[in-house]
Short mmCIF file of C-alpha atoms and ligand atoms in Angstrom, two decimals:
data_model
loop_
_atom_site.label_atom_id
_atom_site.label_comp_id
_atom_site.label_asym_id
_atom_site.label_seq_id
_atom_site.Cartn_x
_atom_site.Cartn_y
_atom_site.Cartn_z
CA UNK A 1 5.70 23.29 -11.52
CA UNK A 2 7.54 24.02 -8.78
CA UNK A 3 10.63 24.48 -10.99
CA UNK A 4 9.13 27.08 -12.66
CA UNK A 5 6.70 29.11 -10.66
CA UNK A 6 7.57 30.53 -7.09
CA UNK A 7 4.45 31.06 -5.39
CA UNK A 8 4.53 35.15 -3.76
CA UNK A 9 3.20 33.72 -0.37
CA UNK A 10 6.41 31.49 -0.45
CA UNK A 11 8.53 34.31 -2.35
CA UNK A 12 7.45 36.88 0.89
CA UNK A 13 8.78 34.52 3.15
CA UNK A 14 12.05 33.69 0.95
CA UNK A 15 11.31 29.98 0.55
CA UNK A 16 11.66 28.98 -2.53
CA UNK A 17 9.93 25.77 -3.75
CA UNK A 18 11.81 22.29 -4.29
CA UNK A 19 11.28 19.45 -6.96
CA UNK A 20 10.18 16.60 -4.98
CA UNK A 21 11.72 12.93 -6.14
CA UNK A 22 11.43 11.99 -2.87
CA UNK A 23 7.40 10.84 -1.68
CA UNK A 24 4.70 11.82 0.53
CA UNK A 25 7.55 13.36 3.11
CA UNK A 26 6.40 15.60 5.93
CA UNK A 27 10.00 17.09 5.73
CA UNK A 28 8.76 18.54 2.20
CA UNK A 29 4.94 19.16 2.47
CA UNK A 30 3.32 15.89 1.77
CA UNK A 31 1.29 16.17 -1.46
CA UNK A 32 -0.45 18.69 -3.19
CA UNK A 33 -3.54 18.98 -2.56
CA UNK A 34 -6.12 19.18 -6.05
CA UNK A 35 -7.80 22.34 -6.84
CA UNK A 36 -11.46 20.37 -5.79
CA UNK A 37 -10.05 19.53 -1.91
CA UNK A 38 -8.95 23.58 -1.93
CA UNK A 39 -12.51 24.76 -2.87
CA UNK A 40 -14.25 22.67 -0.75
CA UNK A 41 -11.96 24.09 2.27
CA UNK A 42 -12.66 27.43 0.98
CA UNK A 43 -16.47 26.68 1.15
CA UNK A 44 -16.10 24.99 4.68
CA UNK A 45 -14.00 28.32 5.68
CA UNK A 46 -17.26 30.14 4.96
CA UNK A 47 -19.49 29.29 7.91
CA UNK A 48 -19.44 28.53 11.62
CA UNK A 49 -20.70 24.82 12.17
CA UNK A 50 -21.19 22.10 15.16
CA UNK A 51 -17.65 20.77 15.06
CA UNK A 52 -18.39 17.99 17.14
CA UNK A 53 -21.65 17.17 14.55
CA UNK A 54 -19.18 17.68 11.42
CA UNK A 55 -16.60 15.01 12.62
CA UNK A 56 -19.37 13.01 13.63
CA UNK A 57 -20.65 13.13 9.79
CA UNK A 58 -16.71 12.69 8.51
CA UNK A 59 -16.34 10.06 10.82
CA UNK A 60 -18.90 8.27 8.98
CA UNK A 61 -17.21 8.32 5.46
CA UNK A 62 -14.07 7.24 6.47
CA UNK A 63 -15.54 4.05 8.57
CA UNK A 64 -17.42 3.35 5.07
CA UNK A 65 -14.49 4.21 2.93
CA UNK A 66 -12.37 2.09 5.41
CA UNK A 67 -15.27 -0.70 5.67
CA UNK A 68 -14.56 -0.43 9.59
CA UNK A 69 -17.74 0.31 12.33
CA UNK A 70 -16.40 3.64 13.31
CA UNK A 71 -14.08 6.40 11.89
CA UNK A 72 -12.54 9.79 12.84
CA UNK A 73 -10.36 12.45 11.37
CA UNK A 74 -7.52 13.68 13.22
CA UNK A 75 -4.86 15.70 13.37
CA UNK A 76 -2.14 13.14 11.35
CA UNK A 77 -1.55 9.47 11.46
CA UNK A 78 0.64 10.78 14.89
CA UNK A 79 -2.16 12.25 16.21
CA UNK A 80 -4.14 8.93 15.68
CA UNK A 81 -1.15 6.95 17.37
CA UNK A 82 -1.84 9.10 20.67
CA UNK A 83 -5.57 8.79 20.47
CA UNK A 84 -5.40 4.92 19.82
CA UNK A 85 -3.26 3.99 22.49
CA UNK A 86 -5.04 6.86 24.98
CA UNK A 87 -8.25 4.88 23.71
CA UNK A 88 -7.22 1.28 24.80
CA UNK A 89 -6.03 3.03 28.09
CA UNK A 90 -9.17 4.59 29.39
CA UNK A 91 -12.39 3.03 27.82
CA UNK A 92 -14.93 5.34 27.76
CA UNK A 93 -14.47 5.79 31.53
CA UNK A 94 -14.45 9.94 31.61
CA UNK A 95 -12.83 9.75 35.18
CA UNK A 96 -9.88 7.67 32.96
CA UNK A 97 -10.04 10.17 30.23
CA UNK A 98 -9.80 12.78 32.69
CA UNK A 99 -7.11 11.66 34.80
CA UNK A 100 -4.42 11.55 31.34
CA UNK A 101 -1.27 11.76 31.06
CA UNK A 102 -1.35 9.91 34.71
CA UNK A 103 -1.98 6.88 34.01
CA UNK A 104 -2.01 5.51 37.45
CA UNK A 105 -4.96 2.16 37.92
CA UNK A 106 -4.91 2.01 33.85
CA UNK A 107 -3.29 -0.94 31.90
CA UNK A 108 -0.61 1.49 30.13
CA UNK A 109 1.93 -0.74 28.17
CA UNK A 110 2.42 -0.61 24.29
CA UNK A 111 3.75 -3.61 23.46
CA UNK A 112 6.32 -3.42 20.01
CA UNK A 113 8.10 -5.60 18.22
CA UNK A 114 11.76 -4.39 18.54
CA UNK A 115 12.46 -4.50 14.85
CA UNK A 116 9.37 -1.78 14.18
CA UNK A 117 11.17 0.51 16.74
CA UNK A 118 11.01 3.65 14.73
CA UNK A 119 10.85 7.58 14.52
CA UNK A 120 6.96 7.90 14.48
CA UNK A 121 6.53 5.68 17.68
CA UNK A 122 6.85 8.63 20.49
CA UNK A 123 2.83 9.12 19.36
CA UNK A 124 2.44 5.54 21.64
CA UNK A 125 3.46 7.10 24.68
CA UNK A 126 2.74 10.29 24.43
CA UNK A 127 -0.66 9.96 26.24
CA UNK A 128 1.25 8.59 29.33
CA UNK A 129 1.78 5.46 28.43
CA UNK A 130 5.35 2.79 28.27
CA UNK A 131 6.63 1.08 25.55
CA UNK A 132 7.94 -2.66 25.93
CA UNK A 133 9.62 -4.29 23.21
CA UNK A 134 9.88 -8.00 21.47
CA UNK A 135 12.03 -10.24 19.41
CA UNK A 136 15.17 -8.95 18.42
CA UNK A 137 15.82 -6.60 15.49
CA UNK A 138 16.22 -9.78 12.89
CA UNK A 139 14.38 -12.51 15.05
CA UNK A 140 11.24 -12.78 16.43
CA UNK A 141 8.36 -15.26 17.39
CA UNK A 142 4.97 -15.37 18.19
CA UNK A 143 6.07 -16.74 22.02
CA UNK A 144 7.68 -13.72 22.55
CA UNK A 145 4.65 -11.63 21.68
CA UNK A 146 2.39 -13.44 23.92
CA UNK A 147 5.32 -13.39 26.70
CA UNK A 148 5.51 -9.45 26.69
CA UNK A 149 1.97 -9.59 27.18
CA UNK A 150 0.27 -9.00 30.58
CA UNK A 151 -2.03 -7.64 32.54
CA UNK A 152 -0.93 -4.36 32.33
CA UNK A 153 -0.85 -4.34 28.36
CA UNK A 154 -3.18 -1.79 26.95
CA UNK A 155 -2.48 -2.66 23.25
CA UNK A 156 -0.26 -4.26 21.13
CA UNK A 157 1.00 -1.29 18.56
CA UNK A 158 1.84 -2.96 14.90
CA UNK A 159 3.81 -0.95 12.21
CA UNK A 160 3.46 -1.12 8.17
CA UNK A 161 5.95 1.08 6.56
CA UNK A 162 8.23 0.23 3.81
CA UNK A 163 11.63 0.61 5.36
CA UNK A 164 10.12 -1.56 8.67
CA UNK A 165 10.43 -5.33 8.45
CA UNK A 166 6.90 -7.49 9.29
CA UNK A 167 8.00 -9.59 12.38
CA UNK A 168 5.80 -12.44 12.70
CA UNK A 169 3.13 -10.14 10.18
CA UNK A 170 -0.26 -8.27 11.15
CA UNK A 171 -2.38 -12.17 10.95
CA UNK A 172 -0.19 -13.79 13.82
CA UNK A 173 -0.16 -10.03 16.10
CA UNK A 174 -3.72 -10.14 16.23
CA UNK A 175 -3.58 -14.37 16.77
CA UNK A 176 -1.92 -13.91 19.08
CA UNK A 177 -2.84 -10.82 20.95
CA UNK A 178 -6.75 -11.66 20.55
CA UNK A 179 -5.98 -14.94 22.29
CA UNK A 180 -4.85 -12.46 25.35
CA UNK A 181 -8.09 -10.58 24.86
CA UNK A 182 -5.94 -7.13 23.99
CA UNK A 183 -6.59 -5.03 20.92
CA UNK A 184 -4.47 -4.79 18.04
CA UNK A 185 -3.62 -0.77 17.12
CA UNK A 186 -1.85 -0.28 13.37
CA UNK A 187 0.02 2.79 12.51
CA UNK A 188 0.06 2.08 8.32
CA UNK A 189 0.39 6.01 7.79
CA UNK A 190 2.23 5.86 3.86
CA UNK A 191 -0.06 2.39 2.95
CA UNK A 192 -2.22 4.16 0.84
CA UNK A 193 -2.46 3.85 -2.33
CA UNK A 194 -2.99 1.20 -3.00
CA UNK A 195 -6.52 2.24 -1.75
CA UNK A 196 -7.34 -1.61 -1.20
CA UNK A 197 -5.01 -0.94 1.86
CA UNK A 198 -7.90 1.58 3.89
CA UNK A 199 -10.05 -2.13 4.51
CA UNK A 200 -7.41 -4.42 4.27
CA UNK A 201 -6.14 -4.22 7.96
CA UNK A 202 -9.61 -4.37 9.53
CA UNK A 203 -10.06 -7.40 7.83
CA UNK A 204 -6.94 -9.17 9.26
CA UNK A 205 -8.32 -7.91 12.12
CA UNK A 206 -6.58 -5.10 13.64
CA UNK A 207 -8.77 -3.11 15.94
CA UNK A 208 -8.01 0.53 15.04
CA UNK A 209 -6.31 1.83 12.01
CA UNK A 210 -4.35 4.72 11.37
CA UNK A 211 -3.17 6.65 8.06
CA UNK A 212 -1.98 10.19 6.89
CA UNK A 213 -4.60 12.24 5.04
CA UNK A 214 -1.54 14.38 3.72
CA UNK A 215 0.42 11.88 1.83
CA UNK A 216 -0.40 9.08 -0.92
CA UNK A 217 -4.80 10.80 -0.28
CA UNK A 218 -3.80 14.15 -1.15
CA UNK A 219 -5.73 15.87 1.89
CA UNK A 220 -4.50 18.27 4.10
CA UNK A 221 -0.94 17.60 5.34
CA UNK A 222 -1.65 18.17 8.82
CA UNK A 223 -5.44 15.38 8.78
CA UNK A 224 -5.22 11.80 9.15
CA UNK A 225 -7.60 8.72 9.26
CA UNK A 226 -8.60 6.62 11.88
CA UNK A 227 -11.08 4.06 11.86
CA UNK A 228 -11.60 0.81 13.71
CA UNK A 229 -13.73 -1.17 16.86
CA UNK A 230 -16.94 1.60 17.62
CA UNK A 231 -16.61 1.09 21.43
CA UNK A 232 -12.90 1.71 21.02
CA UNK A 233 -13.36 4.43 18.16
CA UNK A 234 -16.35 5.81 20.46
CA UNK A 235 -13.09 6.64 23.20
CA UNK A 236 -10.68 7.58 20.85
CA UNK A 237 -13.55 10.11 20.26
CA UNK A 238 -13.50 11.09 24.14
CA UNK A 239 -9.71 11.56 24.13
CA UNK A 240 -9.89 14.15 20.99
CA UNK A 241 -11.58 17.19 21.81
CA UNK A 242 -14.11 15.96 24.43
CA UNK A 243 -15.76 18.94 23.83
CA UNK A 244 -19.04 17.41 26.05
CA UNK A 245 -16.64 17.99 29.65
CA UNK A 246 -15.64 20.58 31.26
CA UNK A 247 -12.05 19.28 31.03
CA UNK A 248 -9.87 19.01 27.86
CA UNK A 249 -8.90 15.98 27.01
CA UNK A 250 -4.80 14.48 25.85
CA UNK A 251 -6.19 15.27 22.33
CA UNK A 252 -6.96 19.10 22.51
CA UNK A 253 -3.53 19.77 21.32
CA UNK A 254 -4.35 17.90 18.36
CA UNK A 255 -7.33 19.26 17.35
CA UNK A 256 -8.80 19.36 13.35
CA UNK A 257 -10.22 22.34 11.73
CA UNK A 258 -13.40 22.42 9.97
CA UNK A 259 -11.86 23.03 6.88
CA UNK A 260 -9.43 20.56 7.14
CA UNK A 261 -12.04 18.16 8.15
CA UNK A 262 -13.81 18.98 4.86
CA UNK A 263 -10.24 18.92 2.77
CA UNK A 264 -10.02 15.38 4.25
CA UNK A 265 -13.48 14.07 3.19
CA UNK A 266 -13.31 15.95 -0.07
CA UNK A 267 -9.70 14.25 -0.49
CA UNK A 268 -10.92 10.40 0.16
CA UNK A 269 -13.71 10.68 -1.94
CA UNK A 270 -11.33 11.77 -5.06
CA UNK A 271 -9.06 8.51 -4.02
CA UNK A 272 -11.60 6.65 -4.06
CA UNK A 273 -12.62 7.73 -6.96
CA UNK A 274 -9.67 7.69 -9.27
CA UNK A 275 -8.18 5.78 -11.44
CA UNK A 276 -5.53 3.95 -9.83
CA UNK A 277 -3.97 2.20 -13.44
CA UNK A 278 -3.82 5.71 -15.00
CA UNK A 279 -1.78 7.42 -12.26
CA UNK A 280 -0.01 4.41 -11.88
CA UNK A 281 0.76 4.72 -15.59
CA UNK A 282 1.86 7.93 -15.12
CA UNK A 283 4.31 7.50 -12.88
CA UNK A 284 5.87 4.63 -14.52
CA UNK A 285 6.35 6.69 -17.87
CA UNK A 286 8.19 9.86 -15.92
CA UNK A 287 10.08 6.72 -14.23
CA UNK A 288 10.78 5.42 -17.99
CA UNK A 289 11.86 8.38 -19.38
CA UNK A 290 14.35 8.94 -16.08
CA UNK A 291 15.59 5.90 -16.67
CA UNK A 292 16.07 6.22 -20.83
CA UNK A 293 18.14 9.06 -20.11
CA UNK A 294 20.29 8.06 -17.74
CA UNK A 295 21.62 5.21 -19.05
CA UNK A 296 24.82 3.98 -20.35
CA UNK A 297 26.47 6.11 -17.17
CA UNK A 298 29.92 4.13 -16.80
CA UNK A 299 29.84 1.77 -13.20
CA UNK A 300 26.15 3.58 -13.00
CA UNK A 301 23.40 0.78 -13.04
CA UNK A 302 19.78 2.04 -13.41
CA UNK A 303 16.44 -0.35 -12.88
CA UNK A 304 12.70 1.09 -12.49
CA UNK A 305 11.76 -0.95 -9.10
CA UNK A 306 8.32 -1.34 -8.22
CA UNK A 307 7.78 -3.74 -5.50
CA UNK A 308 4.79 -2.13 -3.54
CA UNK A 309 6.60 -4.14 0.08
CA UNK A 310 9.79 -1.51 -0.66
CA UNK A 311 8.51 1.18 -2.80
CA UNK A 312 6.42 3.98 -3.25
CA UNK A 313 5.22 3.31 -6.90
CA UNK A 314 7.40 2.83 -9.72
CA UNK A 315 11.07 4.40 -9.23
CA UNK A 316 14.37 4.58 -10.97
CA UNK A 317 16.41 3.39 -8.81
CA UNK A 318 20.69 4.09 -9.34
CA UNK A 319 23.15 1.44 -7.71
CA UNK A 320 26.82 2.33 -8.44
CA UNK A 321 29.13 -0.28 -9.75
CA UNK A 322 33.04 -0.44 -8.40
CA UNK A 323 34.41 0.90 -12.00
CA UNK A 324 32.38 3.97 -11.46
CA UNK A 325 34.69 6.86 -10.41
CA UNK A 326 31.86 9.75 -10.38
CA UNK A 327 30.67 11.96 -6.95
CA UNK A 328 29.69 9.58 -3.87
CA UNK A 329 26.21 8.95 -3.34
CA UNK A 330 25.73 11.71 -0.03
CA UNK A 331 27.74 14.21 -2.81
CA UNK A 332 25.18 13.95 -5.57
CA UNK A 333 22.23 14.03 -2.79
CA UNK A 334 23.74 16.99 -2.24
CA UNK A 335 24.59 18.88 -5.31
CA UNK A 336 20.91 18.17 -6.24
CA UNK A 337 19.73 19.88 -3.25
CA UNK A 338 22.17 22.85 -3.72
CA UNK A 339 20.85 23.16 -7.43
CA UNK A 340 17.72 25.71 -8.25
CA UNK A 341 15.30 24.31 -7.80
CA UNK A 342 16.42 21.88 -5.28
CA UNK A 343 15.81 18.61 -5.84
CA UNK A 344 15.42 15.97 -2.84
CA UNK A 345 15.70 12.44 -3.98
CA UNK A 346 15.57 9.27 -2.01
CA UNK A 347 18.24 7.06 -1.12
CA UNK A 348 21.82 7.35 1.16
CA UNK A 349 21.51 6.28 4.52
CA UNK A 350 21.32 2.98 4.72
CA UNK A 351 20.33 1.84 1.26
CA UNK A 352 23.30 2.46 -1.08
CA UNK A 353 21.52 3.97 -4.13
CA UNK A 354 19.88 6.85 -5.07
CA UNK A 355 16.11 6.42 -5.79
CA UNK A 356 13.89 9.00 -7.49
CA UNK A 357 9.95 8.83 -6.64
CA UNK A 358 7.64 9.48 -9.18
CA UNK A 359 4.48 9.65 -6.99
CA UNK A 360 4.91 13.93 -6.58
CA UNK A 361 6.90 14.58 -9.38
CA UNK A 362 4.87 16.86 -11.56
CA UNK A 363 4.83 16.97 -15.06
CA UNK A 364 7.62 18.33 -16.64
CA UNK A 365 9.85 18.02 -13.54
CA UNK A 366 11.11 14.95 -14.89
CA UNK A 367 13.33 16.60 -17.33
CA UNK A 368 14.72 19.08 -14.61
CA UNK A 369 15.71 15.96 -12.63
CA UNK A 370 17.41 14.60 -15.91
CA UNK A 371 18.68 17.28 -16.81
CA UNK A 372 20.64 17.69 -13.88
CA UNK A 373 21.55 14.62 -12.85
CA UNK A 374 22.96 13.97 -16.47
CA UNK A 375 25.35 16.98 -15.66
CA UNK A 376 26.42 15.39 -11.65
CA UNK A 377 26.99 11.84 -13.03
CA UNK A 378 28.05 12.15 -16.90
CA UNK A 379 29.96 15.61 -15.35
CA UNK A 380 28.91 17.97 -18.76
C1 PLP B 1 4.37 9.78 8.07
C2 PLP B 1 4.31 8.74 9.10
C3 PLP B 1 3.74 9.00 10.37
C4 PLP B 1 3.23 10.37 10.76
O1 PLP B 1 2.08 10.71 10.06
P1 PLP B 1 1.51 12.21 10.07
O2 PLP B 1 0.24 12.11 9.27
O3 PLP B 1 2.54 13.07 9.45
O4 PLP B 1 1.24 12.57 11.50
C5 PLP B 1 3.66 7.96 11.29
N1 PLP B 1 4.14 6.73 10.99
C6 PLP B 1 4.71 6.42 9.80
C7 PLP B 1 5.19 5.04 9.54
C8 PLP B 1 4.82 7.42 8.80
O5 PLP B 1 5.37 7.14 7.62
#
């Protein structure tokens, strides 16, 4: 689609529309959202309502979608990271909530395992608080954890993401950091799908969870999901809008529109609700037919990957041999992006391969990619 058509409210601005091989990526949008979630936000657009009542009633599907005692919608999975860690910070103590960014007679430190040091993790200490790291980069144990931990720790902050390694893994964090009576927060913003991920976490036992509305959901780019502990949601709650004071709280920056609140809850409910073997399906026949037609590439080796620990659904994924004698990996990245429509793929950095993901691919834009990519690597 976005090959084809160039919508006039991006052709006004001169932006013209990318293929997206590349996943849920804020850097390109997110996802799409499905002509049901944009209705419903036109509906919601329609009429003033009790914003603090609405996110009260939202709150309530995602802590049943997420099988957790309390939920909230905010602005992003970041937006969730501040309100989690401002949460464990000040209780629901409105002097505490009031007194933010200064965190001065709160427990304020986030503690991280080094290794999940990463480009999302500002969020922790936005609201004021410190980070204070664990374990080395490739070694860590669960002695370390409990030896970062004191009695200044607010929380210990846990990360899920497919290009972060586990550490000692979600079970022994919240072994450990339960033993220390201090709450485990989990920033898992790309988990979903699969959707088993929304409960899994609280089961482990993880005492707030956050994820993105706008990727793998489909909601609004700029909504997330949070859900976890009620006395803990109950101050995350404080910290948002604390619309009940006569002070605004760390979270007023972040604040979530009605119709994105309704985009959100219209969004889960179609998650939940679909039918996770058929899109799976789908992606792993636009994967199929990438990978049927770029074979027999000379030094070019080309494998549909699909471990759900490393990838966003099934993906072709390119390695490059030493007989192959074609453009360098950052040059094709490149001369797909310079192409119309641009394509963004994944891969360079520090993975040495080019990977294309299926997951926002739409249909048809399979044989763009192809297409072009036949002419970069077999050079017709
Ligand atoms: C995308 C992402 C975020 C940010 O989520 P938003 O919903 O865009 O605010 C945070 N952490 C990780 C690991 C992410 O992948």
């Amino acid at each position: 689609m976005a090959g084809s058509v160039w919508p006039e409210v991006y052709r006004k601005l001169g932006v013209a529309p990318v293929i997206n091989a590349q996943s849920w990526v804020t850097a390109l949008g997110g996802s799409i959202m499905r002509p049901e979630v944009l209705r419903a936000m036109e509906e919601a657009a329609n009429a003033f309502v009790d914003i603090k009542l609405l996110n009260r009633a939202a709150g309530e599907v995602v802590a049943r979608t997420c099988e957790a005692e309390q939920g909230l919608i905010t602005a992003g999975c970041s937006a969730a990271q501040v309100l989690m860690v401002a949460a464990c910070m000040t209780g629901q103590s409105e002097a505490n909530v009031e007194q933010l960014p200064d965190t001065t007679g709160m427990k304020n430190e986030v503690v991280l395992f080094k290794g999940q040091r990463n480009r999302y993790d500002k969020a922790f200490v936005t609201a004021g608080a410190r980070l204070v790291e664990y374990g080395s980069i490739d070694s860590v144990t669960p002695e370390e954890l409990d030896a970062a931990i004191n009695e200044n720790t607010a929380c210990v902050a846990f990360v899920i993401a497919p290009f972060l390694p586990q550490g000692i893994g979600l079970e022994e964090t919240v072994r450990v950091a339960h033993a220390r009576g201090v709450p485990v927060i989990v920033d898992a913003a790309a988990e979903v799908p699969p959707r088993a991920n929304l409960s899994k976490f609280h089961r482990i036992g993880a005492d707030m969870v956050a994820f993105s509305g706008g990727k793998g959901i489909g909601g609004p780019q700029s909504t997330g999901l949070l859900a976890g502990k009620a006395d803990l949601i109950e101050a995350a709650v404080m910290n948002s809008l604390n619309l009940d004071s006569s002070h605004a709280a760390i979270g007023r920056p972040m604040k979530v529109s009605k119709e994105n609140i309704v985009g959100l809850v219209t969004a889960i409910q179609l998650f939940t609700d679909s039918d996770e073997a058929a899109e799976w399906q789908g992606w792993q026949s636009k994967a199929k037919y990438l990978a049927d037609r770029l074979k027999g590439i000379q030094g070019v080796r080309i494998a549909i990957e699909d471990d759900p620990s490393q990838r966003q659904g099934p993906q072709p994924v390119l390695r490059f041999d030493d007989n192959y004698d074609g453009p360098t990996i950052a040059e094709i990245v490149t001369q797909l992006k310079a192409g119309d429509p641009a394509i963004y793929v994944g891969g360079g950095g520090s993975r040495a391969e080019i990977n294309l993901v299926m997951v926002n691919v739409q249909d048809g834009e399979e044989i763009v990619i192809a297409d072009r990519l036949e002419d970069i690597l077999r050079g017709e």
